[in-house]
Amino acid sequence: MARALLRCSHPSSSLPRNSANVAAKPEKSRVLILGGTGRVGGSTATALSKLCPSLQVLIAGRNREKGDALVSKLGDNFQFIGVNIDNVKELETAMKEVDLVVHAAGPFQQAEKCNVLEAAISTKTAYLDVCDDTKYAWRAKSFHEKANSVGIPAITTGGIYPGVSNVMAAELVRSARSEDAGEPERLRFSYYTAGSGGAGPTILATSFLLLGEDVIAYNKGEKITLKPYSGMLNIDFGKGIRKRDVYLLNLPEVTTAHKILGVPTVSARFGTSPFFWNWGMEAIARFVPVETLRDKSKVQKLVQLFDPMVRAFDGIAGERVSMRVDLECSNGRNTLALFSHKRLSESVGYSTAAFALAILEGSTQPGVWFPEESEGIAVEERKLLLERASEGTINFIMNKPPWMVETDPKELGLGIYL
């Protein structure tokens, strides 16, 4: 934490080099958080208050009561404003006096427009979103030239997963290539969250909407389509989490890792607990009509039905979260990155805040970028971003062989493990 605070207080003298609105010093910047009264937005505001206390933060949402309550806890540098993200004029008005807008008002699934990003480009405001939807992410990417033409930096999919997991993958691939360790051949993202992770209805809606999407994966360079919540693997997430079942989901980091990092085989899986929630998710994917899972209004009815039960079990399951990224190379070298935290609601805030500070400090070039692109998060700034994001983790490991972190590695003899 000390290093992160020091960096916030003493940014690079070359700043700003991007948007006309990015302040010369991050500690004097103004940040607008859309969805600020939600779990992700509120957690991001809290993390920013700790990582860079002098930031001026506008918490935007529709619930003034919740907004005022959050502001009263965070202090004088925080202010609540009412903003409807579907109202372009309200968005542009809110952005006129800020240096960075953080879009945390999900879910992003089936959103037809990138109106927040368009408003950011119109007002020349730096942009960050926590999108976890493949179509939305690539729609945001299509605004790259427009963002570049007005000189604003923008990052899409900049939360915890995708987001921090993309940077972890990028570092594994970079290390393998820089150490001449063979060519990266297979990349596998594995995620686990206990219950809803304390994130409530939004995460539940996102999960149901993802069950209505075919899974895109890559096998030896070929794009393949798979069924959602299929292909179960039992993954060891190490101490504090141990082994958990995870299932295929359609997540944006699969395509970006394949196209940007150049890894021919990529997939992503997710699992939860208690174990019967996985069975329930699998059953929904198999038996609920796809048309229902692709209809937001019908999904909201499902959320209303299941949310009380999920919240009841959340109190028992907790909200532990873990991400494991595995890389296999052509010479047989296998390495992984591991990130585990006791509270998803806390760790997603630090993860998003880490991206926000990186943008304010000038790490991001003009244009729209994914986290693993060096123009999005400069290679030399990845370490600091990961340090900030991993604040409070129970386990954070980069670029180690699997046997060093798994709870029960199999010894073949002579110090060789599987």
Short mmCIF file of C-alpha atoms in Angstrom, two decimals:
data_model
loop_
_atom_site.label_atom_id
_atom_site.label_comp_id
_atom_site.label_asym_id
_atom_site.label_seq_id
_atom_site.Cartn_x
_atom_site.Cartn_y
_atom_site.Cartn_z
CA MET A 1 0.00 0.00 0.00
CA ALA A 2 2.79 2.43 0.81
CA ARG A 3 4.22 2.22 -2.68
CA ALA A 4 0.82 2.73 -4.27
CA LEU A 5 0.15 5.86 -2.22
CA LEU A 6 3.61 7.21 -2.98
CA ARG A 7 3.05 6.69 -6.70
CA CYS A 8 -0.28 8.50 -6.55
CA SER A 9 1.34 11.46 -4.80
CA HIS A 10 4.32 11.66 -7.14
CA PRO A 11 3.30 10.80 -10.70
CA SER A 12 5.57 10.87 -13.70
CA SER A 13 6.64 14.37 -14.74
CA SER A 14 5.71 13.53 -18.34
CA LEU A 15 2.00 13.66 -17.55
CA PRO A 16 -0.40 14.36 -19.07
CA ARG A 17 0.38 12.89 -22.48
CA ASN A 18 -3.11 11.75 -23.41
CA SER A 19 -6.53 13.33 -22.94
CA ALA A 20 -6.82 17.07 -22.61
CA ASN A 21 -8.86 16.41 -19.46
CA VAL A 22 -6.33 14.20 -17.64
CA ALA A 23 -4.90 16.28 -14.82
CA ALA A 24 -1.18 16.96 -14.51
CA LYS A 25 -1.21 15.12 -11.18
CA PRO A 26 -3.55 12.21 -10.37
CA GLU A 27 -4.10 13.46 -6.81
CA LYS A 28 -5.69 16.60 -8.28
CA SER A 29 -7.91 14.68 -10.71
CA ARG A 30 -11.69 14.38 -10.69
CA VAL A 31 -13.24 10.96 -11.31
CA LEU A 32 -16.86 10.16 -12.15
CA ILE A 33 -18.08 6.66 -11.22
CA LEU A 34 -21.29 5.61 -12.99
CA GLY A 35 -23.12 2.92 -11.06
CA GLY A 36 -21.38 4.33 -8.01
CA THR A 37 -24.07 3.18 -5.59
CA GLY A 38 -23.77 -0.43 -6.78
CA ARG A 39 -21.40 -3.03 -5.36
CA VAL A 40 -18.69 -2.61 -8.02
CA GLY A 41 -18.91 1.18 -8.24
CA GLY A 42 -19.11 1.67 -4.49
CA SER A 43 -16.21 -0.69 -3.91
CA THR A 44 -14.17 1.19 -6.52
CA ALA A 45 -14.87 4.50 -4.79
CA THR A 46 -13.78 3.02 -1.46
CA ALA A 47 -10.55 1.64 -2.95
CA LEU A 48 -9.73 4.98 -4.60
CA SER A 49 -10.22 6.72 -1.25
CA LYS A 50 -7.47 4.50 0.18
CA LEU A 51 -5.08 4.35 -2.77
CA CYS A 52 -5.23 8.07 -3.55
CA PRO A 53 -7.11 9.96 -0.80
CA SER A 54 -6.85 13.37 -2.45
CA LEU A 55 -8.81 12.38 -5.57
CA GLN A 56 -12.09 14.20 -6.10
CA VAL A 57 -14.74 11.56 -6.82
CA LEU A 58 -18.30 12.00 -8.08
CA ILE A 59 -20.46 8.98 -7.28
CA ALA A 60 -23.26 8.84 -9.85
CA GLY A 61 -26.43 6.80 -9.69
CA ARG A 62 -30.20 6.89 -9.34
CA ASN A 63 -30.50 6.12 -5.62
CA ARG A 64 -29.73 9.32 -3.72
CA GLU A 65 -30.26 7.70 -0.33
CA LYS A 66 -27.61 5.07 -0.99
CA GLY A 67 -25.34 7.65 -2.61
CA ASP A 68 -25.53 10.07 0.31
CA ALA A 69 -24.87 7.23 2.76
CA LEU A 70 -21.74 6.16 0.86
CA VAL A 71 -20.47 9.73 0.55
CA SER A 72 -20.89 10.29 4.29
CA LYS A 73 -18.58 7.34 4.93
CA LEU A 74 -15.91 8.32 2.41
CA GLY A 75 -15.46 11.99 3.29
CA ASP A 76 -15.35 15.49 1.87
CA ASN A 77 -13.66 14.55 -1.42
CA PHE A 78 -16.72 12.52 -2.44
CA GLN A 79 -20.01 13.82 -3.79
CA PHE A 80 -23.18 12.14 -5.06
CA ILE A 81 -24.90 13.25 -8.25
CA GLY A 82 -27.97 11.81 -9.93
CA VAL A 83 -27.26 10.53 -13.44
CA ASN A 84 -29.29 8.37 -15.80
CA ILE A 85 -26.82 6.61 -18.10
CA ASP A 86 -29.50 6.28 -20.77
CA ASN A 87 -29.73 10.06 -21.00
CA VAL A 88 -26.90 11.32 -23.22
CA LYS A 89 -27.29 14.95 -22.16
CA GLU A 90 -27.07 14.03 -18.48
CA LEU A 91 -23.95 11.98 -19.19
CA GLU A 92 -22.22 14.74 -21.10
CA THR A 93 -23.09 17.32 -18.43
CA ALA A 94 -21.68 15.08 -15.69
CA MET A 95 -18.45 14.50 -17.66
CA LYS A 96 -17.67 18.13 -18.45
CA GLU A 97 -15.82 18.75 -15.20
CA VAL A 98 -14.08 15.39 -14.73
CA ASP A 99 -10.85 13.81 -15.96
CA LEU A 100 -11.96 10.16 -16.01
CA VAL A 101 -15.30 8.36 -16.16
CA VAL A 102 -15.54 4.82 -14.74
CA HIS A 103 -18.49 2.91 -16.20
CA ALA A 104 -19.57 0.35 -13.58
CA ALA A 105 -23.30 0.41 -14.33
CA GLY A 106 -23.84 -3.15 -15.55
CA PRO A 107 -24.95 -5.60 -16.69
CA PHE A 108 -23.31 -5.08 -20.09
CA GLN A 109 -24.85 -8.13 -21.75
CA GLN A 110 -27.16 -7.26 -24.66
CA ALA A 111 -26.54 -3.52 -24.37
CA GLU A 112 -27.07 -2.16 -27.87
CA LYS A 113 -25.04 1.04 -27.58
CA CYS A 114 -21.83 2.30 -25.99
CA ASN A 115 -23.45 5.59 -25.03
CA VAL A 116 -21.13 6.21 -22.07
CA LEU A 117 -18.05 5.79 -24.25
CA GLU A 118 -19.57 7.99 -26.94
CA ALA A 119 -20.27 10.70 -24.37
CA ALA A 120 -16.69 10.38 -23.11
CA ILE A 121 -15.37 10.89 -26.64
CA SER A 122 -17.72 13.84 -27.16
CA THR A 123 -16.51 15.56 -23.97
CA LYS A 124 -12.87 14.41 -24.36
CA THR A 125 -12.95 12.52 -21.07
CA ALA A 126 -10.74 9.50 -20.34
CA TYR A 127 -12.77 6.29 -20.03
CA LEU A 128 -12.74 2.95 -18.20
CA ASP A 129 -15.41 0.25 -18.06
CA VAL A 130 -15.76 -3.05 -16.20
CA CYS A 131 -17.50 -4.79 -19.10
CA ASP A 132 -17.60 -8.59 -18.98
CA ASP A 133 -19.45 -9.15 -22.27
CA THR A 134 -17.66 -10.12 -25.48
CA LYS A 135 -19.96 -8.30 -27.91
CA TYR A 136 -19.99 -5.08 -25.88
CA ALA A 137 -16.20 -5.13 -25.50
CA TRP A 138 -15.62 -5.38 -29.25
CA ARG A 139 -18.30 -2.77 -29.91
CA ALA A 140 -16.36 -0.46 -27.58
CA LYS A 141 -13.16 -1.33 -29.45
CA SER A 142 -14.80 -0.15 -32.69
CA PHE A 143 -14.61 3.41 -31.32
CA HIS A 144 -10.81 3.24 -31.26
CA GLU A 145 -10.21 5.68 -34.11
CA LYS A 146 -12.73 8.19 -32.76
CA ALA A 147 -11.12 8.12 -29.32
CA ASN A 148 -7.68 8.42 -30.86
CA SER A 149 -8.73 11.37 -33.02
CA VAL A 150 -9.72 13.43 -29.97
CA GLY A 151 -6.78 12.21 -27.89
CA ILE A 152 -8.56 10.36 -25.10
CA PRO A 153 -7.33 7.10 -23.48
CA ALA A 154 -9.94 4.40 -22.93
CA ILE A 155 -9.82 0.87 -21.51
CA THR A 156 -12.65 -1.64 -21.88
CA THR A 157 -12.98 -4.82 -19.74
CA GLY A 158 -10.91 -3.21 -16.98
CA GLY A 159 -12.26 -4.86 -13.82
CA ILE A 160 -11.10 -7.96 -11.96
CA TYR A 161 -12.09 -10.66 -14.48
CA PRO A 162 -11.79 -9.73 -17.19
CA GLY A 163 -9.24 -7.04 -16.43
CA VAL A 164 -6.61 -8.04 -13.91
CA SER A 165 -6.78 -11.59 -15.28
CA ASN A 166 -5.88 -10.25 -18.76
CA VAL A 167 -2.82 -8.48 -17.37
CA MET A 168 -1.78 -11.64 -15.52
CA ALA A 169 -2.05 -13.59 -18.78
CA ALA A 170 -0.11 -10.93 -20.69
CA GLU A 171 2.71 -11.11 -18.16
CA LEU A 172 2.89 -14.90 -18.35
CA VAL A 173 3.14 -14.73 -22.15
CA ARG A 174 5.70 -11.90 -22.07
CA SER A 175 7.87 -13.76 -19.56
CA ALA A 176 7.78 -16.96 -21.61
CA ARG A 177 8.84 -15.18 -24.79
CA SER A 178 11.47 -12.98 -23.13
CA GLU A 179 13.04 -16.01 -21.45
CA ASP A 180 13.04 -17.97 -24.73
CA ALA A 181 10.93 -20.61 -23.00
CA GLY A 182 9.22 -21.83 -26.12
CA GLU A 183 6.19 -20.44 -27.91
CA PRO A 184 2.97 -20.09 -25.85
CA GLU A 185 0.49 -22.72 -27.03
CA ARG A 186 -2.37 -22.94 -24.54
CA LEU A 187 -3.88 -20.38 -22.16
CA ARG A 188 -6.62 -21.30 -19.70
CA PHE A 189 -8.54 -18.88 -17.48
CA SER A 190 -10.22 -20.43 -14.41
CA TYR A 191 -12.40 -18.41 -12.02
CA TYR A 192 -14.14 -19.23 -8.77
CA THR A 193 -16.50 -17.09 -6.67
CA ALA A 194 -18.34 -18.26 -3.58
CA GLY A 195 -22.06 -17.61 -3.94
CA SER A 196 -22.73 -14.33 -5.71
CA GLY A 197 -19.54 -12.86 -4.29
CA GLY A 198 -21.69 -10.50 -2.24
CA ALA A 199 -22.52 -8.65 -5.46
CA GLY A 200 -26.23 -9.37 -5.49
CA PRO A 201 -28.75 -9.14 -8.36
CA THR A 202 -26.44 -7.60 -10.98
CA ILE A 203 -24.00 -10.53 -10.89
CA LEU A 204 -26.93 -12.96 -10.90
CA ALA A 205 -28.42 -11.27 -13.98
CA THR A 206 -25.02 -11.32 -15.70
CA SER A 207 -24.65 -15.04 -14.98
CA PHE A 208 -28.08 -15.90 -16.40
CA LEU A 209 -27.49 -13.79 -19.51
CA LEU A 210 -24.16 -15.53 -20.10
CA LEU A 211 -25.94 -18.88 -19.95
CA GLY A 212 -27.84 -17.76 -23.04
CA GLU A 213 -24.65 -17.26 -25.06
CA ASP A 214 -22.71 -19.88 -27.01
CA VAL A 215 -19.18 -20.20 -25.68
CA ILE A 216 -16.40 -19.05 -28.00
CA ALA A 217 -13.03 -20.77 -27.49
CA TYR A 218 -9.97 -21.39 -29.64
CA ASN A 219 -8.26 -24.68 -30.36
CA LYS A 220 -4.94 -24.61 -32.23
CA GLY A 221 -5.90 -21.34 -33.87
CA GLU A 222 -9.39 -22.48 -34.87
CA LYS A 223 -12.42 -20.70 -33.43
CA ILE A 224 -14.86 -23.20 -31.93
CA THR A 225 -18.35 -22.89 -30.42
CA LEU A 226 -19.28 -24.82 -27.28
CA LYS A 227 -22.28 -25.11 -24.98
CA PRO A 228 -22.39 -22.80 -21.93
CA TYR A 229 -21.63 -24.34 -18.53
CA SER A 230 -20.21 -27.50 -20.11
CA GLY A 231 -16.66 -28.89 -20.18
CA MET A 232 -16.24 -29.11 -16.40
CA LEU A 233 -12.70 -29.20 -14.98
CA ASN A 234 -11.61 -29.61 -11.36
CA ILE A 235 -9.07 -26.83 -10.75
CA ASP A 236 -6.77 -26.41 -7.75
CA PHE A 237 -6.85 -22.75 -6.65
CA GLY A 238 -4.30 -23.29 -3.88
CA LYS A 239 -4.47 -22.29 -0.23
CA GLY A 240 -7.64 -20.70 1.02
CA ILE A 241 -9.72 -22.00 -1.90
CA ARG A 242 -8.43 -25.48 -2.82
CA LYS A 243 -10.03 -27.54 -5.61
CA ARG A 244 -13.18 -26.32 -7.31
CA ASP A 245 -15.23 -27.37 -10.34
CA VAL A 246 -15.34 -24.79 -13.14
CA TYR A 247 -17.39 -24.67 -16.35
CA LEU A 248 -17.09 -23.01 -19.75
CA LEU A 249 -18.53 -19.51 -20.16
CA ASN A 250 -18.37 -17.00 -22.99
CA LEU A 251 -15.95 -14.39 -21.65
CA PRO A 252 -14.18 -11.61 -23.63
CA GLU A 253 -10.65 -12.37 -22.46
CA VAL A 254 -10.69 -15.57 -24.52
CA THR A 255 -10.88 -13.71 -27.83
CA THR A 256 -8.58 -10.87 -26.80
CA ALA A 257 -5.92 -13.25 -25.50
CA HIS A 258 -6.05 -15.22 -28.74
CA LYS A 259 -5.94 -12.19 -31.02
CA ILE A 260 -3.70 -9.85 -29.03
CA LEU A 261 -1.35 -12.24 -27.22
CA GLY A 262 -1.23 -14.66 -30.16
CA VAL A 263 -1.97 -17.83 -28.17
CA PRO A 264 -3.58 -20.47 -30.43
CA THR A 265 -5.58 -22.35 -27.77
CA VAL A 266 -7.59 -20.35 -25.21
CA SER A 267 -10.62 -21.03 -22.99
CA ALA A 268 -12.26 -19.62 -19.85
CA ARG A 269 -14.22 -21.35 -17.10
CA PHE A 270 -16.13 -20.28 -14.01
CA GLY A 271 -17.47 -22.06 -10.95
CA THR A 272 -19.27 -21.19 -7.74
CA SER A 273 -20.36 -22.68 -4.43
CA PRO A 274 -22.26 -24.23 -2.74
CA PHE A 275 -21.79 -27.04 -5.25
CA PHE A 276 -25.51 -27.28 -6.03
CA TRP A 277 -25.44 -23.76 -7.51
CA ASN A 278 -23.25 -25.23 -10.25
CA TRP A 279 -25.83 -27.94 -10.83
CA GLY A 280 -28.52 -25.27 -10.99
CA MET A 281 -26.54 -23.20 -13.50
CA GLU A 282 -25.95 -26.28 -15.63
CA ALA A 283 -29.65 -27.15 -15.51
CA ILE A 284 -30.65 -23.63 -16.52
CA ALA A 285 -28.23 -23.71 -19.45
CA ARG A 286 -29.63 -27.05 -20.60
CA PHE A 287 -33.36 -26.73 -20.04
CA VAL A 288 -34.36 -23.05 -20.00
CA PRO A 289 -35.07 -21.88 -23.58
CA VAL A 290 -32.30 -19.76 -25.06
CA GLU A 291 -34.89 -17.14 -26.00
CA THR A 292 -35.69 -16.68 -22.31
CA LEU A 293 -32.03 -16.32 -21.31
CA ARG A 294 -31.52 -13.72 -24.04
CA ASP A 295 -34.50 -11.64 -22.92
CA LYS A 296 -33.46 -9.14 -20.22
CA SER A 297 -36.99 -8.70 -18.88
CA LYS A 298 -37.44 -12.47 -18.46
CA VAL A 299 -33.98 -12.78 -16.91
CA GLN A 300 -34.94 -10.11 -14.37
CA LYS A 301 -37.90 -12.28 -13.37
CA LEU A 302 -35.51 -15.20 -12.85
CA VAL A 303 -33.30 -12.95 -10.75
CA GLN A 304 -36.27 -11.94 -8.58
CA LEU A 305 -37.07 -15.62 -8.10
CA PHE A 306 -33.55 -16.77 -7.19
CA ASP A 307 -32.09 -13.69 -5.49
CA PRO A 308 -33.57 -14.34 -1.99
CA MET A 309 -32.16 -17.87 -2.01
CA VAL A 310 -28.76 -16.71 -3.26
CA ARG A 311 -28.56 -14.01 -0.59
CA ALA A 312 -29.50 -16.53 2.12
CA PHE A 313 -26.70 -18.88 1.09
CA ASP A 314 -24.25 -16.00 0.58
CA GLY A 315 -24.20 -15.62 4.34
CA ILE A 316 -22.97 -19.19 4.60
CA ALA A 317 -20.76 -19.44 1.51
CA GLY A 318 -18.99 -16.10 1.97
CA GLU A 319 -17.59 -14.25 -1.03
CA ARG A 320 -14.13 -15.66 -1.67
CA VAL A 321 -12.82 -15.19 -5.16
CA SER A 322 -9.93 -16.76 -7.04
CA MET A 323 -8.44 -16.48 -10.51
CA ARG A 324 -5.96 -18.93 -11.95
CA VAL A 325 -4.34 -18.42 -15.36
CA ASP A 326 -2.35 -21.34 -16.82
CA LEU A 327 0.08 -21.09 -19.72
CA GLU A 328 1.55 -24.07 -21.58
CA CYS A 329 4.48 -23.57 -23.95
CA SER A 330 5.86 -25.59 -26.85
CA ASN A 331 8.92 -26.76 -24.91
CA GLY A 332 6.78 -28.31 -22.16
CA ARG A 333 7.13 -25.40 -19.75
CA ASN A 334 3.95 -24.78 -17.70
CA THR A 335 3.50 -21.66 -15.57
CA LEU A 336 0.59 -20.03 -13.80
CA ALA A 337 -0.63 -16.88 -12.11
CA LEU A 338 -2.91 -17.05 -9.08
CA PHE A 339 -4.99 -14.40 -7.32
CA SER A 340 -7.23 -15.21 -4.31
CA HIS A 341 -9.09 -12.88 -1.96
CA LYS A 342 -11.57 -13.36 0.88
CA ARG A 343 -13.99 -10.73 -0.45
CA LEU A 344 -14.93 -10.24 -4.09
CA SER A 345 -16.71 -6.97 -3.26
CA GLU A 346 -13.43 -5.56 -1.93
CA SER A 347 -11.04 -7.01 -4.50
CA VAL A 348 -13.10 -5.86 -7.51
CA GLY A 349 -12.86 -2.33 -6.15
CA TYR A 350 -9.07 -2.41 -5.85
CA SER A 351 -8.81 -3.99 -9.29
CA THR A 352 -10.92 -1.32 -10.96
CA ALA A 353 -9.21 1.46 -9.00
CA ALA A 354 -5.82 0.15 -10.16
CA PHE A 355 -6.87 0.63 -13.80
CA ALA A 356 -8.29 4.08 -13.03
CA LEU A 357 -5.03 5.26 -11.48
CA ALA A 358 -3.00 3.78 -14.35
CA ILE A 359 -5.03 5.85 -16.81
CA LEU A 360 -4.67 9.02 -14.72
CA GLU A 361 -0.92 8.47 -14.46
CA GLY A 362 -0.56 8.31 -18.23
CA SER A 363 -0.10 4.59 -18.81
CA THR A 364 -2.81 4.50 -21.50
CA GLN A 365 -2.33 5.86 -25.01
CA PRO A 366 -5.15 7.61 -26.93
CA GLY A 367 -7.63 5.13 -28.36
CA VAL A 368 -9.67 2.20 -26.99
CA TRP A 369 -7.64 -0.69 -25.61
CA PHE A 370 -7.96 -4.03 -23.90
CA PRO A 371 -5.99 -4.55 -20.67
CA GLU A 372 -3.43 -6.92 -22.24
CA GLU A 373 -2.47 -4.41 -24.93
CA SER A 374 0.71 -2.51 -24.08
CA GLU A 375 -0.94 0.71 -25.28
CA GLY A 376 -3.64 0.12 -22.65
CA ILE A 377 -1.42 -0.71 -19.71
CA ALA A 378 2.24 -0.08 -20.50
CA VAL A 379 4.42 -3.14 -19.88
CA GLU A 380 6.53 -1.29 -17.34
CA GLU A 381 3.38 -0.31 -15.41
CA ARG A 382 1.86 -3.79 -15.13
CA LYS A 383 3.70 -4.64 -11.93
CA LEU A 384 2.34 -1.58 -10.11
CA LEU A 385 -1.19 -2.26 -11.38
CA LEU A 386 -1.03 -5.84 -10.10
CA GLU A 387 0.35 -4.67 -6.74
CA ARG A 388 -2.55 -2.28 -6.30
CA ALA A 389 -5.15 -4.80 -7.48
CA SER A 390 -3.82 -7.54 -5.19
CA GLU A 391 -4.18 -5.42 -2.03
CA GLY A 392 -5.50 -7.70 0.74
CA THR A 393 -5.18 -10.97 -1.19
CA ILE A 394 -4.66 -14.22 0.69
CA ASN A 395 -2.64 -15.60 -2.21
CA PHE A 396 -1.06 -13.75 -5.13
CA ILE A 397 1.52 -15.57 -7.27
CA MET A 398 2.97 -14.80 -10.69
CA ASN A 399 4.89 -16.99 -13.13
CA LYS A 400 5.37 -20.13 -11.03
CA PRO A 401 5.13 -23.83 -11.96
CA PRO A 402 1.83 -25.42 -10.90
CA TRP A 403 3.35 -27.82 -8.36
CA MET A 404 4.61 -24.90 -6.25
CA VAL A 405 1.13 -23.57 -5.51
CA GLU A 406 -1.28 -26.50 -5.67
CA THR A 407 -2.53 -28.04 -2.45
CA ASP A 408 -1.67 -31.65 -3.29
CA PRO A 409 0.87 -31.88 -6.15
CA LYS A 410 1.70 -35.40 -7.30
CA GLU A 411 5.38 -36.33 -6.86
CA LEU A 412 6.84 -38.62 -9.48
CA GLY A 413 10.16 -38.90 -7.68
CA LEU A 414 13.55 -37.13 -7.79
CA GLY A 415 11.83 -33.84 -7.02
CA ILE A 416 9.68 -33.98 -10.15
CA TYR A 417 6.01 -33.07 -9.73
CA LEU A 418 2.88 -33.19 -11.86
#
